[in-house]
C-alpha cells in the first residue's frame, strides 16, 4: 500500500515538474505507458493467487485512477497557462492614451474665400467658377482691352500652346457668366421684358509673370458683377463698403475710391481701405479695382447698354488674408510650410 501511495506521489510530482504538454506526455508514459510502472504492477498481478489478486488489483486500480486524475489536472493547468500567456501576449491596454491623429485645416486663403462667399451670399450674390486656361477673347478682347494693351505683353502673361493663356484676372468671368445668364433669359429679352439682374462673384486662381514679396506668379482674385437696369457707382460703394466692414469686423473702416483706369470700366476706381486702429491704422491699403461696366463690355455680354448697366470689381483675396492675419510676405501662402499654415487651423 505504502508503495502505491509513494508511486502516486511520484507521478504527481513528475507531472508537476512538466511545463509543456510534450513533457507531460513523456511523464505519463513512465507511469501509464506500455512499460510504465503502473502497467508493470498490473502485469505482476497475473502470478498472484485469486484472493490476493482481487485486493492488489483494486488497490492498483485506485492508484491508477489517482495518477490519471492528477495527469488530467496537470493537462488542464498547462492548457490554462498557455491560454493566459497567449492572452497576455495579445493584451490590449484600454487604459493607454489613443494615438493622436493630427487634424488638417483649411488654407488661410481658402478661409478668406469662404468668408467672401458667405458675405456676398448674404447680399444675394451667386458664386461662379470659370476656367484658368482662357482664350484671348474672354481675357482681353471682350473686356475692351485692345491688341496693344500693355497687360498683353509677354512679360505679364503666361501663354499656353494652341493660342490659349493663363487668365491674368478673374474678369473674363464677367463675360462668361453674363453671356450664359443672357442666354438663359433670351426669351424675356426678345419679348421686350426685363431680365433678372446679374449678381455674381467669381473667385479663383489667376496668373501673371511676377514674383516678389507682394506678387506671386499664381495668385487669387475674386470678381464681382452686378448688372441691372439702374445699378450705379453708388451701389458699388454701398456693397463694397458693407463687404469690407463685415469682412474685417470693423464698422468704422474707411474706404476711398481713387480714380483709375481699366479698359473694361468707365469710370474706374481703385479701392483703398484704412483701418481706424491697430498696427496698420492710418495707412491706405489697396484692395480692389472697380468701376461701372463699360458700354462695349455690356454689348459683348449680349445686352443693350441703353437698358442695362452695373458695376464690377476685382479684389485680391491674398491681400485681404495678409491684412486680416497680419502676414507680410505673400509667398508664405504658397510655400506649403506646415509650420506657417498650421497657425490658421
Ligand atoms: N481685373 C482688374 C485687375 O486685375 C480688376 C478689375 C476688375 C477692375 C473689375 C475693374 C473691374 O486689375
mmCIF file of C-alpha atoms and ligand atoms in Angstrom:
data_model
loop_
_atom_site.group_PDB
_atom_site.id
_atom_site.type_symbol
_atom_site.label_atom_id
_atom_site.label_comp_id
_atom_site.label_asym_id
_atom_site.label_seq_id
_atom_site.Cartn_x
_atom_site.Cartn_y
_atom_site.Cartn_z
ATOM 1 C CA UNK A 1 0.000 0.000 0.000
ATOM 2 C CA UNK A 2 2.699 2.441 1.010
ATOM 3 C CA UNK A 3 4.488 1.633 -2.182
ATOM 4 C CA UNK A 4 1.364 2.558 -4.152
ATOM 5 C CA UNK A 5 0.977 5.852 -2.285
ATOM 6 C CA UNK A 6 4.602 6.653 -2.972
ATOM 7 C CA UNK A 7 4.053 5.784 -6.638
ATOM 8 C CA UNK A 8 1.045 8.122 -6.857
ATOM 9 C CA UNK A 9 3.031 10.908 -5.227
ATOM 10 C CA UNK A 10 5.978 10.255 -7.539
ATOM 11 C CA UNK A 11 3.652 10.538 -10.513
ATOM 12 C CA UNK A 12 2.112 13.743 -9.158
ATOM 13 C CA UNK A 13 5.463 15.394 -8.630
ATOM 14 C CA UNK A 14 6.697 14.205 -12.042
ATOM 15 C CA UNK A 15 3.604 15.802 -13.626
ATOM 16 C CA UNK A 16 4.061 18.995 -11.615
ATOM 17 C CA UNK A 17 7.581 19.213 -12.970
ATOM 18 C CA UNK A 18 6.340 19.267 -16.549
ATOM 19 C CA UNK A 19 5.884 22.630 -18.194
ATOM 20 C CA UNK A 20 4.843 21.612 -21.686
ATOM 21 C CA UNK A 21 2.247 19.183 -22.974
ATOM 22 C CA UNK A 22 5.020 17.151 -24.637
ATOM 23 C CA UNK A 23 6.942 16.713 -21.351
ATOM 24 C CA UNK A 24 3.723 15.721 -19.712
ATOM 25 C CA UNK A 25 3.078 13.009 -22.315
ATOM 26 C CA UNK A 26 6.555 11.605 -21.668
ATOM 27 C CA UNK A 27 5.944 11.572 -17.929
ATOM 28 C CA UNK A 28 2.622 9.877 -18.496
ATOM 29 C CA UNK A 29 4.351 7.090 -20.435
ATOM 30 C CA UNK A 30 6.586 6.402 -17.449
ATOM 31 C CA UNK A 31 3.550 5.554 -15.328
ATOM 32 C CA UNK A 32 0.722 4.579 -17.632
ATOM 33 C CA UNK A 33 2.533 3.598 -20.838
ATOM 34 C CA UNK A 34 3.012 0.033 -22.084
ATOM 35 C CA UNK A 35 6.064 -0.422 -19.881
ATOM 36 C CA UNK A 36 5.029 2.181 -17.305
ATOM 37 C CA UNK A 37 5.246 1.484 -13.614
ATOM 38 C CA UNK A 38 1.505 1.074 -13.066
ATOM 39 C CA UNK A 39 1.238 -1.143 -16.131
ATOM 40 C CA UNK A 40 4.088 -3.319 -14.841
ATOM 41 C CA UNK A 41 2.313 -3.678 -11.489
ATOM 42 C CA UNK A 42 -0.833 -4.807 -13.317
ATOM 43 C CA UNK A 43 1.173 -7.382 -15.264
ATOM 44 C CA UNK A 44 2.632 -8.682 -11.916
ATOM 45 C CA UNK A 45 -0.888 -9.453 -10.716
ATOM 46 C CA UNK A 46 -1.075 -12.474 -13.005
ATOM 47 C CA UNK A 47 1.185 -14.557 -10.784
ATOM 48 C CA UNK A 48 -0.771 -13.891 -7.597
ATOM 49 C CA UNK A 49 -3.404 -16.177 -6.097
ATOM 50 C CA UNK A 50 -7.021 -15.139 -6.697
ATOM 51 C CA UNK A 51 -7.784 -13.534 -3.310
ATOM 52 C CA UNK A 52 -4.560 -11.603 -3.333
ATOM 53 C CA UNK A 53 -5.142 -10.657 -6.957
ATOM 54 C CA UNK A 54 -8.509 -9.109 -6.123
ATOM 55 C CA UNK A 55 -7.156 -6.997 -3.257
ATOM 56 C CA UNK A 56 -3.978 -5.935 -5.019
ATOM 57 C CA UNK A 57 -5.881 -5.356 -8.274
ATOM 58 C CA UNK A 58 -8.371 -2.996 -6.578
ATOM 59 C CA UNK A 59 -5.543 -1.094 -4.863
ATOM 60 C CA UNK A 60 -3.562 -0.733 -8.076
ATOM 61 C CA UNK A 61 -6.680 0.392 -9.884
ATOM 62 C CA UNK A 62 -7.259 3.089 -7.296
ATOM 63 C CA UNK A 63 -3.668 4.233 -7.632
ATOM 64 C CA UNK A 64 -4.043 4.230 -11.398
ATOM 65 C CA UNK A 65 -7.154 6.391 -11.148
ATOM 66 C CA UNK A 66 -5.345 8.823 -8.840
ATOM 67 C CA UNK A 67 -2.452 9.060 -11.306
ATOM 68 C CA UNK A 68 -4.859 9.582 -14.201
ATOM 69 C CA UNK A 69 -6.655 12.298 -12.253
ATOM 70 C CA UNK A 70 -3.510 14.183 -11.478
ATOM 71 C CA UNK A 71 -2.488 13.834 -15.131
ATOM 72 C CA UNK A 72 -5.790 15.359 -16.240
ATOM 73 C CA UNK A 73 -5.449 18.185 -13.731
ATOM 74 C CA UNK A 74 -1.940 18.958 -14.893
ATOM 75 C CA UNK A 75 -3.050 18.882 -18.533
ATOM 76 C CA UNK A 76 -5.781 21.365 -17.756
ATOM 77 C CA UNK A 77 -3.423 23.561 -15.759
ATOM 78 C CA UNK A 78 -0.908 23.610 -18.626
ATOM 79 C CA UNK A 79 -3.640 24.449 -21.121
ATOM 80 C CA UNK A 80 -4.838 27.309 -18.879
ATOM 81 C CA UNK A 81 -1.303 28.598 -18.510
ATOM 82 C CA UNK A 82 -0.795 28.538 -22.250
ATOM 83 C CA UNK A 83 -4.035 30.388 -22.889
ATOM 84 C CA UNK A 84 -3.318 33.041 -20.313
ATOM 85 C CA UNK A 85 0.200 33.647 -21.595
ATOM 86 C CA UNK A 86 -1.224 33.861 -25.122
ATOM 87 C CA UNK A 87 -3.781 36.398 -23.935
ATOM 88 C CA UNK A 88 -1.083 38.319 -22.154
ATOM 89 C CA UNK A 89 0.951 38.489 -25.354
ATOM 90 C CA UNK A 90 -2.016 39.867 -27.263
ATOM 91 C CA UNK A 91 -3.059 42.137 -24.441
ATOM 92 C CA UNK A 92 -4.833 45.349 -25.362
ATOM 93 C CA UNK A 93 -4.315 48.041 -22.785
ATOM 94 C CA UNK A 94 -7.505 50.024 -22.984
ATOM 95 C CA UNK A 95 -6.042 52.464 -20.492
ATOM 96 C CA UNK A 96 -3.336 53.634 -22.924
ATOM 97 C CA UNK A 97 -3.888 57.084 -24.393
ATOM 98 C CA UNK A 98 -5.030 56.975 -28.045
ATOM 99 C CA UNK A 99 -2.681 57.723 -30.917
ATOM 100 C CA UNK A 100 -3.112 61.348 -31.862
ATOM 101 C CA UNK A 101 -4.301 61.879 -35.421
ATOM 102 C CA UNK A 102 -3.307 65.366 -36.456
ATOM 103 C CA UNK A 103 -6.281 67.203 -37.891
ATOM 104 C CA UNK A 104 -5.850 69.281 -41.012
ATOM 105 C CA UNK A 105 -7.205 72.720 -41.554
ATOM 106 C CA UNK A 106 -8.153 74.996 -44.374
ATOM 107 C CA UNK A 107 -5.518 77.142 -46.043
ATOM 108 C CA UNK A 108 -5.778 80.760 -44.866
ATOM 109 C CA UNK A 109 -6.669 81.904 -48.379
ATOM 110 C CA UNK A 110 -9.415 79.259 -48.537
ATOM 111 C CA UNK A 111 -10.717 80.597 -45.233
ATOM 112 C CA UNK A 112 -10.830 84.060 -46.800
ATOM 113 C CA UNK A 113 -12.587 82.792 -49.942
ATOM 114 C CA UNK A 114 -15.187 81.029 -47.798
ATOM 115 C CA UNK A 115 -15.719 84.211 -45.852
ATOM 116 C CA UNK A 116 -16.047 86.302 -49.032
ATOM 117 C CA UNK A 117 -18.590 83.842 -50.443
ATOM 118 C CA UNK A 118 -20.593 83.877 -47.214
ATOM 119 C CA UNK A 119 -20.784 87.655 -47.055
ATOM 120 C CA UNK A 120 -21.748 88.079 -50.713
ATOM 121 C CA UNK A 121 -24.220 85.237 -50.440
ATOM 122 C CA UNK A 122 -25.953 87.205 -47.696
ATOM 123 C CA UNK A 123 -26.214 90.098 -50.189
ATOM 124 C CA UNK A 124 -27.845 87.892 -52.810
ATOM 125 C CA UNK A 125 -24.812 87.155 -54.997
ATOM 126 C CA UNK A 126 -24.298 83.766 -56.540
ATOM 127 C CA UNK A 127 -20.871 82.163 -56.924
ATOM 128 C CA UNK A 128 -19.499 81.180 -60.332
ATOM 129 C CA UNK A 129 -16.381 79.236 -61.297
ATOM 130 C CA UNK A 130 -14.539 79.581 -64.580
ATOM 131 C CA UNK A 131 -11.545 78.129 -66.426
ATOM 132 C CA UNK A 132 -7.992 79.152 -65.581
ATOM 133 C CA UNK A 133 -6.835 78.481 -69.129
ATOM 134 C CA UNK A 134 -8.562 81.147 -71.178
ATOM 135 C CA UNK A 135 -8.886 82.411 -74.678
ATOM 136 C CA UNK A 136 -7.634 85.783 -75.732
ATOM 137 C CA UNK A 137 -11.243 86.807 -76.360
ATOM 138 C CA UNK A 138 -12.505 86.350 -72.798
ATOM 139 C CA UNK A 139 -9.343 87.526 -71.071
ATOM 140 C CA UNK A 140 -8.720 90.623 -73.196
ATOM 141 C CA UNK A 141 -10.762 91.387 -76.301
ATOM 142 C CA UNK A 142 -14.261 91.000 -74.870
ATOM 143 C CA UNK A 143 -13.108 93.166 -71.975
ATOM 144 C CA UNK A 144 -12.382 96.009 -74.362
ATOM 145 C CA UNK A 145 -8.649 95.525 -73.971
ATOM 146 C CA UNK A 146 -7.019 96.453 -77.286
ATOM 147 C CA UNK A 147 -4.320 94.427 -79.031
ATOM 148 C CA UNK A 148 -1.551 96.776 -77.966
ATOM 149 C CA UNK A 149 -2.567 96.979 -74.316
ATOM 150 C CA UNK A 150 0.472 96.550 -72.025
ATOM 151 C CA UNK A 151 -1.316 93.847 -69.986
ATOM 152 C CA UNK A 152 -0.974 91.577 -73.005
ATOM 153 C CA UNK A 153 2.786 91.828 -73.083
ATOM 154 C CA UNK A 154 4.813 88.636 -72.879
ATOM 155 C CA UNK A 155 6.160 89.911 -69.566
ATOM 156 C CA UNK A 156 2.730 89.914 -67.963
ATOM 157 C CA UNK A 157 1.052 86.839 -69.342
ATOM 158 C CA UNK A 158 1.728 83.107 -69.463
ATOM 159 C CA UNK A 159 0.847 81.914 -72.938
ATOM 160 C CA UNK A 160 -0.112 78.296 -73.452
ATOM 161 C CA UNK A 161 0.127 76.241 -76.651
ATOM 162 C CA UNK A 162 -2.789 76.485 -79.020
ATOM 163 C CA UNK A 163 -3.397 80.200 -78.611
ATOM 164 C CA UNK A 164 -4.573 79.913 -75.008
ATOM 165 C CA UNK A 165 -3.264 81.769 -71.988
ATOM 166 C CA UNK A 166 -3.493 81.545 -68.199
ATOM 167 C CA UNK A 167 -6.075 84.115 -67.197
ATOM 168 C CA UNK A 168 -4.442 87.243 -65.814
ATOM 169 C CA UNK A 169 -7.543 88.198 -63.833
ATOM 170 C CA UNK A 170 -10.999 86.845 -62.998
ATOM 171 C CA UNK A 171 -12.653 89.488 -65.212
ATOM 172 C CA UNK A 172 -13.224 87.005 -68.094
ATOM 173 C CA UNK A 173 -15.891 85.570 -65.794
ATOM 174 C CA UNK A 174 -17.839 88.808 -66.204
ATOM 175 C CA UNK A 175 -18.349 87.916 -69.854
ATOM 176 C CA UNK A 176 -18.730 84.154 -69.418
ATOM 177 C CA UNK A 177 -21.318 84.465 -66.658
ATOM 178 C CA UNK A 178 -23.239 87.330 -68.244
ATOM 179 C CA UNK A 179 -23.414 85.590 -71.632
ATOM 180 C CA UNK A 180 -24.863 82.408 -70.101
ATOM 181 C CA UNK A 181 -27.250 84.452 -67.956
ATOM 182 C CA UNK A 182 -28.433 86.371 -71.020
ATOM 183 C CA UNK A 183 -28.838 83.131 -72.957
ATOM 184 C CA UNK A 184 -30.976 81.687 -70.169
ATOM 185 C CA UNK A 185 -33.253 84.732 -70.274
ATOM 186 C CA UNK A 186 -33.151 85.412 -74.025
ATOM 187 C CA UNK A 187 -36.891 84.744 -74.388
ATOM 188 C CA UNK A 188 -37.700 87.513 -71.909
ATOM 189 C CA UNK A 189 -35.331 89.901 -73.649
ATOM 190 C CA UNK A 190 -36.789 89.038 -77.074
ATOM 191 C CA UNK A 191 -40.265 89.750 -75.704
ATOM 192 C CA UNK A 192 -39.041 93.192 -74.621
ATOM 193 C CA UNK A 193 -39.255 92.292 -70.943
ATOM 194 C CA UNK A 194 -36.768 92.896 -68.191
ATOM 195 C CA UNK A 195 -34.359 90.103 -67.365
ATOM 196 C CA UNK A 196 -33.491 89.203 -63.744
ATOM 197 C CA UNK A 197 -30.411 91.014 -62.529
ATOM 198 C CA UNK A 198 -26.947 89.527 -62.764
ATOM 199 C CA UNK A 199 -25.435 89.405 -59.311
ATOM 200 C CA UNK A 200 -22.391 87.186 -59.100
ATOM 201 C CA UNK A 201 -18.950 86.775 -57.634
ATOM 202 C CA UNK A 202 -16.277 84.622 -59.281
ATOM 203 C CA UNK A 203 -13.343 83.654 -57.086
ATOM 204 C CA UNK A 204 -10.347 81.707 -58.364
ATOM 205 C CA UNK A 205 -6.707 81.465 -59.366
ATOM 206 C CA UNK A 206 -5.084 83.943 -61.688
ATOM 207 C CA UNK A 207 -1.587 84.166 -63.186
ATOM 208 C CA UNK A 208 0.964 86.782 -64.102
ATOM 209 C CA UNK A 209 4.701 86.769 -64.725
ATOM 210 C CA UNK A 210 5.511 88.493 -61.470
ATOM 211 C CA UNK A 211 7.283 87.447 -58.272
ATOM 212 C CA UNK A 212 8.331 89.337 -55.143
ATOM 213 C CA UNK A 213 7.151 89.785 -51.537
ATOM 214 C CA UNK A 214 3.774 91.091 -52.668
ATOM 215 C CA UNK A 215 3.435 89.364 -56.070
ATOM 216 C CA UNK A 216 3.308 85.710 -56.931
ATOM 217 C CA UNK A 217 3.036 84.150 -60.430
ATOM 218 C CA UNK A 218 -0.127 82.472 -59.185
ATOM 219 C CA UNK A 219 -2.452 84.470 -57.010
ATOM 220 C CA UNK A 220 -6.146 84.730 -56.281
ATOM 221 C CA UNK A 221 -8.778 87.158 -57.356
ATOM 222 C CA UNK A 222 -12.456 87.477 -56.749
ATOM 223 C CA UNK A 223 -14.551 89.177 -59.368
ATOM 224 C CA UNK A 224 -17.861 90.812 -58.573
ATOM 225 C CA UNK A 225 -20.536 91.843 -61.060
ATOM 226 C CA UNK A 226 -23.950 93.400 -60.611
ATOM 227 C CA UNK A 227 -25.902 94.291 -63.744
ATOM 228 C CA UNK A 228 -29.463 95.543 -63.815
ATOM 229 C CA UNK A 229 -31.474 98.437 -65.192
ATOM 230 C CA UNK A 230 -30.195 101.042 -62.832
ATOM 231 C CA UNK A 231 -27.168 99.768 -60.933
ATOM 232 C CA UNK A 232 -24.794 102.653 -60.366
ATOM 233 C CA UNK A 233 -21.486 103.562 -58.792
ATOM 234 C CA UNK A 234 -23.443 104.415 -55.651
ATOM 235 C CA UNK A 235 -24.435 100.736 -55.358
ATOM 236 C CA UNK A 236 -20.796 99.730 -55.801
ATOM 237 C CA UNK A 237 -19.854 101.976 -52.893
ATOM 238 C CA UNK A 238 -22.594 100.611 -50.654
ATOM 239 C CA UNK A 239 -21.924 96.973 -51.487
ATOM 240 C CA UNK A 240 -18.152 97.142 -51.237
ATOM 241 C CA UNK A 241 -18.133 99.224 -48.071
ATOM 242 C CA UNK A 242 -20.568 96.818 -46.470
ATOM 243 C CA UNK A 243 -18.441 93.886 -47.560
ATOM 244 C CA UNK A 244 -15.165 95.315 -46.201
ATOM 245 C CA UNK A 245 -16.657 96.300 -42.859
ATOM 246 C CA UNK A 246 -18.169 92.845 -42.431
ATOM 247 C CA UNK A 247 -15.032 91.066 -43.610
ATOM 248 C CA UNK A 248 -12.745 92.925 -41.213
ATOM 249 C CA UNK A 249 -15.395 93.157 -38.462
ATOM 250 C CA UNK A 250 -14.784 96.867 -38.206
ATOM 251 C CA UNK A 251 -17.781 99.151 -38.567
ATOM 252 C CA UNK A 252 -15.658 102.287 -38.826
ATOM 253 C CA UNK A 253 -13.321 101.031 -41.533
ATOM 254 C CA UNK A 254 -12.919 103.839 -44.102
ATOM 255 C CA UNK A 255 -12.935 103.323 -47.877
ATOM 256 C CA UNK A 256 -11.503 105.516 -50.603
ATOM 257 C CA UNK A 257 -12.450 105.207 -54.275
ATOM 258 C CA UNK A 258 -9.410 106.542 -56.091
ATOM 259 C CA UNK A 259 -9.874 107.384 -59.799
ATOM 260 C CA UNK A 260 -8.086 104.897 -62.023
ATOM 261 C CA UNK A 261 -8.224 103.286 -65.433
ATOM 262 C CA UNK A 262 -9.323 99.881 -66.700
ATOM 263 C CA UNK A 263 -10.303 99.327 -70.327
ATOM 264 C CA UNK A 264 -13.466 97.484 -69.271
ATOM 265 C CA UNK A 265 -14.878 100.007 -66.794
ATOM 266 C CA UNK A 266 -15.776 103.678 -67.108
ATOM 267 C CA UNK A 267 -15.416 105.413 -64.745
ATOM 268 C CA UNK A 268 -12.873 103.259 -62.914
ATOM 269 C CA UNK A 269 -11.628 103.374 -59.384
ATOM 270 C CA UNK A 270 -9.043 101.691 -57.240
ATOM 271 C CA UNK A 271 -10.498 100.882 -53.826
ATOM 272 C CA UNK A 272 -8.331 101.589 -50.775
ATOM 273 C CA UNK A 273 -9.220 100.851 -47.177
ATOM 274 C CA UNK A 274 -7.969 102.359 -43.943
ATOM 275 C CA UNK A 275 -8.194 100.757 -40.508
ATOM 276 C CA UNK A 276 -9.273 103.072 -37.669
ATOM 277 C CA UNK A 277 -6.927 101.326 -35.224
ATOM 278 C CA UNK A 278 -4.382 98.539 -34.992
ATOM 279 C CA UNK A 279 -0.876 98.241 -36.459
ATOM 280 C CA UNK A 280 -1.983 99.366 -39.933
ATOM 281 C CA UNK A 281 -4.047 102.348 -38.744
ATOM 282 C CA UNK A 282 -3.775 105.483 -40.873
ATOM 283 C CA UNK A 283 -2.341 103.771 -43.983
ATOM 284 C CA UNK A 284 -4.305 103.485 -47.223
ATOM 285 C CA UNK A 285 -4.231 99.891 -48.443
ATOM 286 C CA UNK A 286 -5.326 98.964 -51.946
ATOM 287 C CA UNK A 287 -7.716 96.008 -52.027
ATOM 288 C CA UNK A 288 -9.567 96.095 -55.364
ATOM 289 C CA UNK A 289 -10.040 97.555 -58.814
ATOM 290 C CA UNK A 290 -13.568 98.542 -59.797
ATOM 291 C CA UNK A 291 -15.847 100.644 -61.933
ATOM 292 C CA UNK A 292 -19.031 100.972 -63.950
ATOM 293 C CA UNK A 293 -19.024 98.310 -66.637
ATOM 294 C CA UNK A 294 -18.003 99.861 -70.000
ATOM 295 C CA UNK A 295 -20.849 100.044 -72.597
ATOM 296 C CA UNK A 296 -18.774 97.996 -75.059
ATOM 297 C CA UNK A 297 -18.425 95.230 -72.451
ATOM 298 C CA UNK A 298 -22.205 95.347 -71.824
ATOM 299 C CA UNK A 299 -22.633 94.882 -75.570
ATOM 300 C CA UNK A 300 -20.189 91.943 -75.561
ATOM 301 C CA UNK A 301 -22.360 90.372 -72.867
ATOM 302 C CA UNK A 302 -25.238 90.458 -75.359
ATOM 303 C CA UNK A 303 -27.062 93.337 -73.660
ATOM 304 C CA UNK A 304 -28.102 96.822 -74.722
ATOM 305 C CA UNK A 305 -26.098 99.419 -72.765
ATOM 306 C CA UNK A 306 -29.072 101.788 -73.107
ATOM 307 C CA UNK A 307 -31.064 99.423 -70.880
ATOM 308 C CA UNK A 308 -28.558 97.662 -68.729
ATOM 309 C CA UNK A 309 -25.773 98.992 -66.573
ATOM 310 C CA UNK A 310 -23.896 97.985 -63.487
ATOM 311 C CA UNK A 311 -20.602 97.737 -61.729
ATOM 312 C CA UNK A 312 -17.753 95.273 -61.478
ATOM 313 C CA UNK A 313 -14.888 94.876 -59.097
ATOM 314 C CA UNK A 314 -11.904 92.588 -58.797
ATOM 315 C CA UNK A 315 -10.330 92.144 -55.415
ATOM 316 C CA UNK A 316 -7.331 90.243 -54.110
ATOM 317 C CA UNK A 317 -8.195 87.579 -51.518
ATOM 318 C CA UNK A 318 -4.471 87.019 -50.859
ATOM 319 C CA UNK A 319 -4.113 90.675 -49.929
ATOM 320 C CA UNK A 320 -7.233 90.516 -47.737
ATOM 321 C CA UNK A 321 -5.795 87.461 -45.981
ATOM 322 C CA UNK A 322 -2.481 89.247 -45.343
ATOM 323 C CA UNK A 323 -4.318 92.231 -43.872
ATOM 324 C CA UNK A 324 -6.667 90.133 -41.792
ATOM 325 C CA UNK A 325 -3.941 87.990 -40.218
ATOM 326 C CA UNK A 326 -1.019 90.431 -40.334
ATOM 327 C CA UNK A 327 1.103 88.396 -42.772
ATOM 328 C CA UNK A 328 3.791 90.467 -44.511
ATOM 329 C CA UNK A 329 5.061 88.159 -47.256
ATOM 330 C CA UNK A 330 2.637 86.819 -49.852
ATOM 331 C CA UNK A 331 4.983 83.945 -50.743
ATOM 332 C CA UNK A 332 4.351 82.340 -47.328
ATOM 333 C CA UNK A 333 0.900 81.365 -48.585
ATOM 334 C CA UNK A 334 2.328 79.297 -51.420
ATOM 335 C CA UNK A 335 5.476 77.757 -49.881
ATOM 336 C CA UNK A 336 3.461 74.970 -48.272
ATOM 337 C CA UNK A 337 5.379 75.245 -44.982
ATOM 338 C CA UNK A 338 3.298 73.369 -42.430
ATOM 339 C CA UNK A 339 4.681 75.485 -39.550
ATOM 340 C CA UNK A 340 3.189 78.576 -41.146
ATOM 341 C CA UNK A 341 -0.037 77.002 -42.317
ATOM 342 C CA UNK A 342 -0.881 75.213 -39.064
ATOM 343 C CA UNK A 343 -1.200 78.572 -37.328
ATOM 344 C CA UNK A 344 -4.505 79.081 -39.115
ATOM 345 C CA UNK A 345 -6.066 75.771 -38.040
HETATM 346 N N1 LIG B 1 -9.351 92.866 -63.461
HETATM 347 C C1 LIG B 1 -8.775 94.033 -62.836
HETATM 348 C C2 LIG B 1 -7.338 93.688 -62.392
HETATM 349 O O1 LIG B 1 -6.986 92.561 -62.375
HETATM 350 C C3 LIG B 1 -9.570 94.482 -61.662
HETATM 351 C C4 LIG B 1 -10.928 94.977 -62.009
HETATM 352 C C5 LIG B 1 -11.989 94.108 -62.035
HETATM 353 C C6 LIG B 1 -11.164 96.296 -62.326
HETATM 354 C C7 LIG B 1 -13.261 94.572 -62.342
HETATM 355 C C8 LIG B 1 -12.398 96.774 -62.623
HETATM 356 C C9 LIG B 1 -13.449 95.910 -62.633
HETATM 357 O O2 LIG B 1 -6.577 94.566 -62.068
#
